[in-house]
CSV table of C-alpha atoms and ligand atoms in Angstrom, one decimal:
chain,number,residue,atom,x,y,z
M,12,MET,CA,118.1,-160.8,102.3
M,13,LYS,CA,119.3,-157.5,100.8
M,14,LYS,CA,119.4,-159.1,97.2
M,15,LEU,CA,115.9,-160.2,97.7
M,16,ILE,CA,114.6,-156.8,98.7
M,17,ALA,CA,116.5,-155.3,95.6
M,18,LEU,CA,114.8,-157.9,93.3
M,19,ILE,CA,111.4,-157.0,94.6
M,20,MET,CA,112.0,-153.5,94.0
M,21,VAL,CA,113.2,-154.0,90.4
M,22,LEU,CA,110.1,-156.2,89.7
M,23,ALA,CA,107.9,-153.6,91.3
M,24,LEU,CA,109.3,-150.9,89.1
M,25,ALA,CA,109.0,-153.1,85.9
M,26,LEU,CA,105.5,-153.8,86.7
M,27,SER,CA,104.6,-150.1,87.3
M,28,LEU,CA,105.9,-149.3,83.9
M,29,VAL,CA,103.8,-152.0,82.3
M,30,ALA,CA,100.7,-150.5,84.0
M,31,CYS,CA,101.8,-147.1,82.6
M,32,GLY,CA,101.5,-148.2,79.1
M,33,GLY,CA,105.1,-149.4,78.8
M,34,GLY,CA,107.3,-147.9,76.0
M,35,GLY,CA,109.1,-146.0,78.6
M,36,SER,CA,106.3,-143.5,79.0
M,37,THR,CA,105.3,-142.7,82.7
M,38,GLU,CA,102.2,-140.6,81.4
M,39,PRO,CA,98.9,-142.5,81.1
M,40,GLU,CA,97.4,-142.0,77.6
M,41,GLU,CA,94.2,-139.9,77.7
M,42,GLU,CA,91.4,-141.6,75.6
M,43,ALA,CA,89.9,-139.0,73.4
M,44,ALA,CA,86.3,-138.0,74.4
M,45,ALA,CA,83.7,-139.8,72.0
M,46,MET,CA,82.3,-137.6,69.5
M,47,ILE,CA,78.4,-137.3,69.3
M,48,GLY,CA,76.6,-135.9,66.2
M,49,VAL,CA,73.6,-133.7,66.9
M,50,SER,CA,71.6,-132.8,63.9
M,51,MET,CA,68.8,-130.2,64.4
M,52,PRO,CA,66.3,-129.3,61.6
M,53,THR,CA,66.4,-125.4,61.6
M,54,GLN,CA,67.5,-122.3,63.4
M,55,SER,CA,64.5,-120.3,62.3
M,56,LEU,CA,62.4,-121.5,65.1
M,57,GLN,CA,63.2,-120.8,68.7
M,58,ARG,CA,62.8,-124.4,70.0
M,59,TRP,CA,65.4,-126.0,67.9
M,60,ASN,CA,68.0,-123.4,68.8
M,61,GLN,CA,67.2,-124.1,72.5
M,62,ASP,CA,67.2,-127.8,72.0
M,63,GLY,CA,70.6,-127.8,70.1
M,64,ALA,CA,72.1,-125.6,72.7
M,65,ASN,CA,70.9,-127.7,75.7
M,66,MET,CA,72.0,-131.0,74.0
M,67,LYS,CA,75.6,-129.5,73.3
M,68,ALA,CA,76.0,-128.1,77.0
M,69,MET,CA,74.6,-131.4,78.6
M,70,LEU,CA,76.7,-133.7,76.4
M,71,GLU,CA,79.9,-131.6,77.0
M,72,GLU,CA,79.1,-131.7,80.7
M,73,ALA,CA,78.9,-135.7,80.5
M,74,GLY,CA,82.4,-135.5,78.9
M,75,TYR,CA,81.7,-135.9,75.2
M,76,GLN,CA,82.6,-134.0,72.3
M,77,VAL,CA,79.8,-132.4,70.3
M,78,ASP,CA,79.4,-131.9,66.5
M,79,LEU,CA,76.1,-129.8,66.4
M,80,GLN,CA,74.6,-128.9,63.1
M,81,TYR,CA,71.5,-127.1,62.0
M,82,GLY,CA,70.0,-128.1,58.5
M,83,GLY,CA,70.0,-124.5,57.1
M,84,ASP,CA,66.5,-123.3,57.1
M,85,ASN,CA,64.6,-126.8,57.1
M,86,ASP,CA,66.9,-127.9,53.8
M,87,ILE,CA,66.8,-131.6,53.6
M,88,PRO,CA,69.9,-132.1,51.5
M,89,THR,CA,72.0,-129.9,53.9
M,90,GLN,CA,70.8,-132.2,56.7
M,91,VAL,CA,71.6,-135.4,54.8
M,92,ALA,CA,75.1,-134.0,53.9
M,93,GLN,CA,75.8,-132.8,57.5
M,94,ILE,CA,74.8,-136.4,58.8
M,95,GLU,CA,77.0,-137.9,56.2
M,96,ASN,CA,79.8,-136.0,57.3
M,97,MET,CA,79.1,-136.8,61.0
M,98,ILE,CA,79.4,-140.5,59.9
M,99,THR,CA,82.9,-140.0,58.1
M,100,GLN,CA,84.2,-138.1,61.0
M,101,GLY,CA,83.6,-141.3,63.2
M,102,CYS,CA,80.9,-140.0,65.5
M,103,LYS,CA,79.9,-142.8,68.0
M,104,VAL,CA,76.2,-141.9,68.3
M,105,LEU,CA,74.1,-139.7,66.1
M,106,VAL,CA,71.1,-137.7,67.7
M,107,ILE,CA,68.7,-136.5,64.7
M,108,ALA,CA,65.6,-134.2,64.7
M,109,ALA,CA,64.7,-134.9,61.3
M,110,ILE,CA,63.5,-132.1,58.9
M,111,ASP,CA,61.5,-134.8,56.9
M,112,GLY,CA,61.1,-138.1,58.6
M,113,SER,CA,61.3,-140.0,55.5
M,114,SER,CA,64.3,-138.5,53.8
M,115,LEU,CA,67.1,-140.1,55.9
M,116,THR,CA,66.7,-143.8,54.9
M,117,GLU,CA,69.8,-143.8,52.4
M,118,VAL,CA,72.1,-142.0,54.7
M,119,LEU,CA,71.4,-144.0,57.7
M,120,LYS,CA,72.2,-147.1,55.8
M,121,GLN,CA,75.9,-145.8,56.0
M,122,ALA,CA,75.4,-145.3,59.8
M,123,LYS,CA,74.1,-148.8,60.3
M,124,GLU,CA,76.9,-150.3,58.1
M,125,GLN,CA,79.4,-148.6,60.4
M,126,GLY,CA,77.7,-149.7,63.4
M,127,ILE,CA,76.7,-146.1,64.6
M,128,PRO,CA,73.5,-146.2,66.8
M,129,VAL,CA,71.0,-143.5,65.9
M,130,ILE,CA,68.7,-141.7,68.4
M,131,ALA,CA,65.5,-140.0,66.8
M,132,TYR,CA,65.2,-136.7,68.5
M,133,ASP,CA,61.6,-135.5,69.2
M,134,ARG,CA,60.7,-136.4,65.6
M,135,LEU,CA,60.5,-140.1,64.5
M,136,ILE,CA,62.6,-141.2,61.6
M,137,MET,CA,60.6,-143.2,59.3
M,138,ASN,CA,61.4,-146.0,56.9
M,139,SER,CA,64.8,-147.1,58.5
M,140,ASP,CA,65.9,-150.0,60.4
M,141,ALA,CA,69.0,-147.8,61.5
M,142,VAL,CA,67.1,-146.0,64.3
M,143,SER,CA,67.9,-147.4,67.7
M,144,TYR,CA,65.7,-145.4,70.0
M,145,TYR,CA,63.3,-142.4,70.0
M,146,ALA,CA,63.0,-139.8,72.6
M,147,THR,CA,60.2,-137.3,72.5
M,148,PHE,CA,57.1,-135.8,74.4
M,149,ASP,CA,53.8,-137.7,74.3
M,150,ASN,CA,52.8,-136.2,71.1
M,151,PHE,CA,49.1,-137.7,71.0
M,152,LEU,CA,48.7,-136.1,74.4
M,153,VAL,CA,49.8,-132.8,73.2
M,154,GLY,CA,46.9,-132.7,70.7
M,155,VAL,CA,44.5,-134.1,73.3
M,156,MET,CA,45.4,-131.4,75.7
M,157,GLN,CA,44.7,-128.7,72.8
M,158,GLY,CA,41.3,-130.2,72.1
M,159,GLU,CA,40.4,-130.4,75.7
M,160,TYR,CA,41.2,-127.0,76.2
M,161,ILE,CA,38.8,-125.9,73.6
M,162,GLU,CA,36.2,-128.3,74.9
M,163,THR,CA,36.4,-126.7,78.5
M,164,ALA,CA,36.6,-123.2,77.2
M,165,LEU,CA,33.4,-123.6,75.1
M,166,ASP,CA,31.8,-126.0,77.5
M,167,LEU,CA,31.1,-128.4,74.7
M,168,LYS,CA,29.9,-131.0,77.0
M,169,ASN,CA,26.9,-128.9,77.8
M,170,ALA,CA,26.5,-126.1,75.3
M,171,THR,CA,24.7,-126.6,71.9
M,172,GLY,CA,26.6,-124.0,69.9
M,173,PRO,CA,27.1,-124.0,67.1
M,174,PHE,CA,30.6,-122.8,67.5
M,175,ASN,CA,32.8,-121.9,64.5
M,176,ILE,CA,36.3,-123.3,64.6
M,177,GLU,CA,39.2,-123.6,62.2
M,178,LEU,CA,42.0,-126.1,62.4
M,179,PHE,CA,45.7,-125.6,61.8
M,180,THR,CA,48.5,-128.3,61.9
M,181,GLY,CA,52.1,-128.5,61.0
M,182,ASP,CA,54.3,-129.9,58.2
M,183,PRO,CA,53.0,-133.1,56.5
M,184,ALA,CA,56.5,-134.7,56.7
M,185,ASP,CA,56.7,-134.3,60.3
M,186,ASN,CA,55.4,-137.5,61.9
M,187,ASN,CA,54.6,-135.6,65.0
M,188,ALA,CA,52.0,-133.5,63.3
M,189,THR,CA,49.9,-136.5,62.5
M,190,PHE,CA,49.9,-137.3,66.4
M,191,PHE,CA,49.1,-133.6,67.2
M,192,PHE,CA,46.1,-133.5,64.9
M,193,GLY,CA,45.1,-137.0,65.6
M,194,GLY,CA,45.1,-136.2,69.4
M,195,ALA,CA,43.1,-132.8,69.0
M,196,MET,CA,40.6,-134.5,66.6
M,197,SER,CA,40.0,-137.4,69.2
M,198,ILE,CA,38.5,-134.8,71.2
M,199,LEU,CA,37.0,-132.4,68.7
M,200,LYS,CA,35.6,-134.6,65.9
M,201,PRO,CA,32.5,-136.0,67.8
M,202,TYR,CA,31.4,-132.4,68.4
M,203,ILE,CA,32.2,-131.6,64.7
M,204,ASP,CA,30.0,-134.7,63.7
M,205,SER,CA,27.2,-133.7,66.1
M,206,GLY,CA,27.0,-130.0,64.8
M,207,VAL,CA,28.2,-128.4,68.0
M,208,LEU,CA,31.3,-127.3,66.2
M,209,VAL,CA,31.3,-126.1,62.7
M,210,VAL,CA,34.2,-125.6,60.5
M,211,PRO,CA,32.9,-123.0,58.0
M,212,SER,CA,35.9,-123.5,55.7
M,213,GLY,CA,34.9,-127.3,55.3
M,214,GLN,CA,38.7,-127.8,55.8
M,215,THR,CA,38.8,-130.8,58.3
M,216,THR,CA,41.5,-133.4,56.9
M,217,GLN,CA,45.1,-133.2,58.1
M,218,ALA,CA,46.3,-132.5,54.4
M,219,GLN,CA,44.0,-129.5,54.1
M,220,VAL,CA,45.0,-128.0,57.3
M,221,SER,CA,48.7,-128.6,57.2
M,222,THR,CA,51.4,-125.8,57.3
M,223,ALA,CA,54.4,-126.3,55.2
M,224,ASP,CA,57.6,-126.2,57.3
M,225,TRP,CA,55.5,-125.2,60.1
M,226,LYS,CA,56.2,-121.6,59.2
M,227,SER,CA,54.2,-118.8,60.8
M,228,GLU,CA,54.1,-117.0,57.4
M,229,ASN,CA,52.3,-120.0,55.7
M,230,ALA,CA,49.8,-120.1,58.7
M,231,GLN,CA,49.1,-116.4,58.3
M,232,THR,CA,48.5,-116.6,54.5
M,233,ARG,CA,45.9,-119.6,55.1
M,234,MET,CA,44.3,-117.5,57.9
M,235,GLU,CA,44.1,-114.5,55.8
M,236,ASN,CA,42.4,-116.5,52.9
M,237,LEU,CA,39.9,-118.1,55.5
M,238,ILE,CA,39.1,-114.5,56.9
M,239,THR,CA,38.5,-113.2,53.2
M,240,SER,CA,36.4,-116.5,52.2
M,241,ASN,CA,34.3,-116.8,55.4
M,242,GLY,CA,34.0,-113.2,56.5
M,243,TYR,CA,35.4,-113.5,60.1
M,244,SER,CA,35.8,-110.3,61.8
M,245,PRO,CA,35.1,-109.1,65.3
M,246,LYS,CA,31.9,-107.6,63.8
M,247,GLY,CA,31.2,-110.0,61.2
M,248,VAL,CA,31.0,-113.8,61.4
M,249,LYS,CA,32.0,-115.1,64.6
M,250,LEU,CA,35.1,-117.2,64.9
M,251,ASP,CA,35.1,-118.9,68.2
M,252,ALA,CA,38.2,-121.1,68.1
M,253,VAL,CA,41.2,-121.9,66.1
M,254,CYS,CA,43.0,-125.2,67.1
M,255,CYS,CA,46.8,-124.8,66.2
M,256,SER,CA,49.0,-127.5,66.8
M,257,ASN,CA,51.9,-125.2,67.8
M,258,ASP,CA,53.1,-121.9,68.5
M,259,SER,CA,54.5,-121.0,65.2
M,260,THR,CA,51.1,-121.7,63.5
M,261,ALA,CA,49.3,-119.8,66.2
M,262,LEU,CA,51.6,-116.8,65.8
M,263,GLY,CA,50.6,-116.6,62.2
M,264,VAL,CA,46.9,-116.9,62.8
M,265,THR,CA,47.2,-114.4,65.5
M,266,THR,CA,48.9,-111.8,63.3
M,267,ALA,CA,46.3,-112.5,60.7
M,268,LEU,CA,43.3,-112.0,63.1
M,269,VAL,CA,45.0,-108.9,64.9
M,270,SER,CA,45.4,-107.3,61.3
M,271,VAL,CA,41.8,-107.4,60.8
M,272,GLY,CA,41.0,-105.9,64.2
M,273,TYR,CA,40.6,-108.6,66.7
M,274,THR,CA,41.9,-107.7,70.2
M,275,ALA,CA,42.2,-109.5,73.6
M,276,ALA,CA,38.8,-108.5,74.1
M,277,ASP,CA,37.2,-110.6,71.2
M,278,MET,CA,40.1,-113.0,70.4
M,279,PRO,CA,38.9,-116.4,69.5
M,280,ILE,CA,40.3,-119.2,71.6
M,281,ILE,CA,43.7,-120.1,70.2
M,282,THR,CA,45.7,-123.2,71.2
M,283,GLY,CA,49.5,-123.6,70.7
M,284,GLN,CA,52.5,-125.7,71.9
M,285,ASP,CA,56.2,-125.0,72.8
M,286,CYS,CA,55.8,-121.8,74.8
M,287,ASP,CA,58.0,-119.9,72.6
M,288,LYS,CA,58.7,-116.5,73.8
M,289,ALA,CA,56.4,-114.7,71.2
M,290,SER,CA,53.5,-117.0,72.1
M,291,THR,CA,54.2,-116.7,75.7
M,292,LYS,CA,54.0,-112.9,75.4
M,293,ASN,CA,50.8,-113.3,73.3
M,294,MET,CA,49.4,-115.3,76.1
M,295,ILE,CA,50.3,-112.7,78.9
M,296,ALA,CA,48.6,-110.0,76.3
M,297,GLY,CA,45.4,-112.1,75.9
M,298,LEU,CA,46.1,-113.0,72.3
M,299,GLN,CA,46.6,-116.6,72.7
M,300,SER,CA,44.7,-118.7,75.2
M,301,MET,CA,47.1,-121.7,76.0
M,302,SER,CA,50.3,-123.4,75.0
M,303,VAL,CA,51.8,-126.7,75.9
M,304,PHE,CA,54.9,-126.7,77.7
M,305,LYS,CA,57.6,-129.3,76.5
M,306,ASP,CA,60.5,-128.7,78.8
M,307,THR,CA,63.4,-129.1,76.4
M,308,ARG,CA,66.0,-129.5,79.2
M,309,THR,CA,64.0,-132.7,80.2
M,310,LEU,CA,64.1,-134.0,76.6
M,311,ALA,CA,68.0,-133.2,76.4
M,312,ASP,CA,68.6,-134.8,79.7
M,313,LYS,CA,66.8,-138.0,78.8
M,314,VAL,CA,68.7,-138.1,75.5
M,315,VAL,CA,72.1,-137.6,77.1
M,316,GLY,CA,71.2,-140.4,79.5
M,317,MET,CA,70.6,-142.6,76.3
M,318,VAL,CA,73.6,-141.6,74.6
M,319,ASP,CA,75.7,-142.4,77.8
M,320,ALA,CA,74.1,-145.8,78.2
M,321,ILE,CA,74.8,-146.7,74.6
M,322,VAL,CA,78.3,-145.7,74.9
M,323,LYS,CA,78.8,-147.4,78.1
M,324,GLY,CA,77.2,-150.7,76.7
M,325,SER,CA,74.2,-150.6,78.9
M,326,GLU,CA,70.2,-150.4,78.3
M,327,PRO,CA,68.8,-146.7,77.7
M,328,ASP,CA,65.8,-145.8,79.8
M,329,ILE,CA,62.7,-146.4,77.6
M,330,ASN,CA,58.8,-146.2,78.8
M,331,ASP,CA,56.9,-147.0,75.5
M,332,THR,CA,57.4,-150.1,73.2
M,333,GLU,CA,54.2,-149.7,71.4
M,334,THR,CA,53.2,-146.4,70.0
M,335,TYR,CA,55.9,-145.4,67.4
M,336,ASP,CA,56.2,-147.8,64.5
M,337,ASN,CA,58.4,-146.0,61.8
M,338,GLY,CA,57.3,-148.3,59.0
M,339,VAL,CA,59.9,-151.1,59.6
M,340,GLY,CA,59.1,-151.7,63.1
M,341,VAL,CA,58.2,-150.3,66.5
M,342,VAL,CA,61.2,-148.0,67.8
M,343,PRO,CA,61.7,-148.3,71.4
M,344,SER,CA,60.9,-144.8,72.9
M,345,TYR,CA,61.1,-142.7,75.9
M,346,LEU,CA,57.9,-140.2,76.2
M,347,CYS,CA,58.4,-137.0,78.3
M,348,ALA,CA,55.3,-135.5,79.8
M,349,PRO,CA,53.8,-132.4,78.3
M,350,VAL,CA,52.1,-129.7,80.5
M,351,VAL,CA,49.2,-127.2,79.9
M,352,ALA,CA,50.4,-123.7,79.9
M,353,THR,CA,48.1,-120.7,80.5
M,354,ILE,CA,48.1,-117.3,81.8
M,355,ASP,CA,47.3,-118.9,85.3
M,356,ASN,CA,50.5,-121.1,85.4
M,357,TYR,CA,53.1,-119.6,83.3
M,358,LYS,CA,54.8,-117.7,85.9
M,359,GLU,CA,55.3,-121.2,87.9
M,360,ILE,CA,56.4,-123.4,85.0
M,361,LEU,CA,58.3,-120.9,82.9
M,362,LEU,CA,59.8,-118.5,85.4
M,363,ASP,CA,60.1,-120.4,88.7
M,364,SER,CA,61.7,-123.3,86.8
M,365,GLY,CA,64.3,-120.8,85.3
M,366,TYR,CA,63.3,-121.7,81.7
M,367,TYR,CA,63.0,-118.1,81.1
M,368,THR,CA,63.7,-114.8,82.8
M,369,GLU,CA,61.2,-112.0,83.3
M,370,ALA,CA,63.4,-110.1,80.7
M,371,ASP,CA,62.8,-112.7,78.1
M,372,LEU,CA,59.0,-112.2,78.3
M,373,GLN,CA,59.0,-108.4,78.0
W,426,BGC,C1,57.9,-130.2,67.5
W,426,BGC,C2,57.0,-128.9,68.0
W,426,BGC,C3,57.6,-128.0,67.0
W,426,BGC,C4,57.3,-128.3,65.6
W,426,BGC,C5,57.8,-127.2,64.7
W,426,BGC,C6,57.6,-130.7,65.9
W,426,BGC,O1,58.1,-131.9,65.5
W,426,BGC,O2,57.5,-131.5,68.3
W,426,BGC,O3,57.6,-128.9,69.3
W,426,BGC,O4,56.7,-127.0,67.4
W,426,BGC,O5,58.1,-129.3,65.3
W,426,BGC,O6,59.2,-127.0,65.0
């Protein structure tokens, strides 16, 4: 009997050594956390710094290592080189907010060859079959919200006008700009066609109203030119509204208008998007009418969920399989919900939710 017990104990010890990886080691080998590459377009706009920081923090909390890179100041070759490096370093998933949606086709071929899934973050990556998923906000709806804000503020359904309006959208290489502009025009164009809204500059196509790199300086320069050529001023030709696709363009437009004497009392209706700090302050000061709040924490949370599902071999959560065709096929997407922000609700959506502190908006 004693011999039998001794034999069982020896066997149990041998088995436990095998379970520990054998080789005499009693420490289980820790598997290194998977590295996730996060490529953001620029640090010169507030939102991308926020997006990058949120993604890094949330991925790390979920147990991943993160290689977070910003593509200089919207520098395409820098972004391409950074992605190449992420592939060489063995990143398991790439999360990319493209500077130029169509410039990543070649580098993403390498990702595909190595079996690295790619998630397009906020901006769709065009002309590539390497894109597995897309997470963004409902970009067309953002534009619709801007158009509807102007429609309500000027009571376009009842008033005959004519009201003067100018249009500003974003960088032509950003696929989102087409959706923002398309959404806004789906509301405004019928009024332009019927003459209730007039665009004195005559600039109504996306190409004519785009803003290179979404830069405030570029929007400001164009608005200054429009002021000069159309005679807009508080005492001169009336400007009723400027439909801007986002806050960085709205900021440039507002700066140009303030510099020729506009104040909160006579500011045209100005739309925006992102609830950047500078634009939210303008909203509080009466210099911008609205913005569209896209809670970057929600987007980051969704994308971290996608990454996690991919790494663990399950299906990521998606809610749209029709809207976003990148030229080689429809990319399965998750669209988060945007929210209209105004002076009336900014406290609730931005302060109460902890997105900003009071000090951020001082
Ligand atoms: C984003 C906007 C942002 C713009 C400029 C777009 O792709 O969706 O939120 O304002 O880029 O950075």
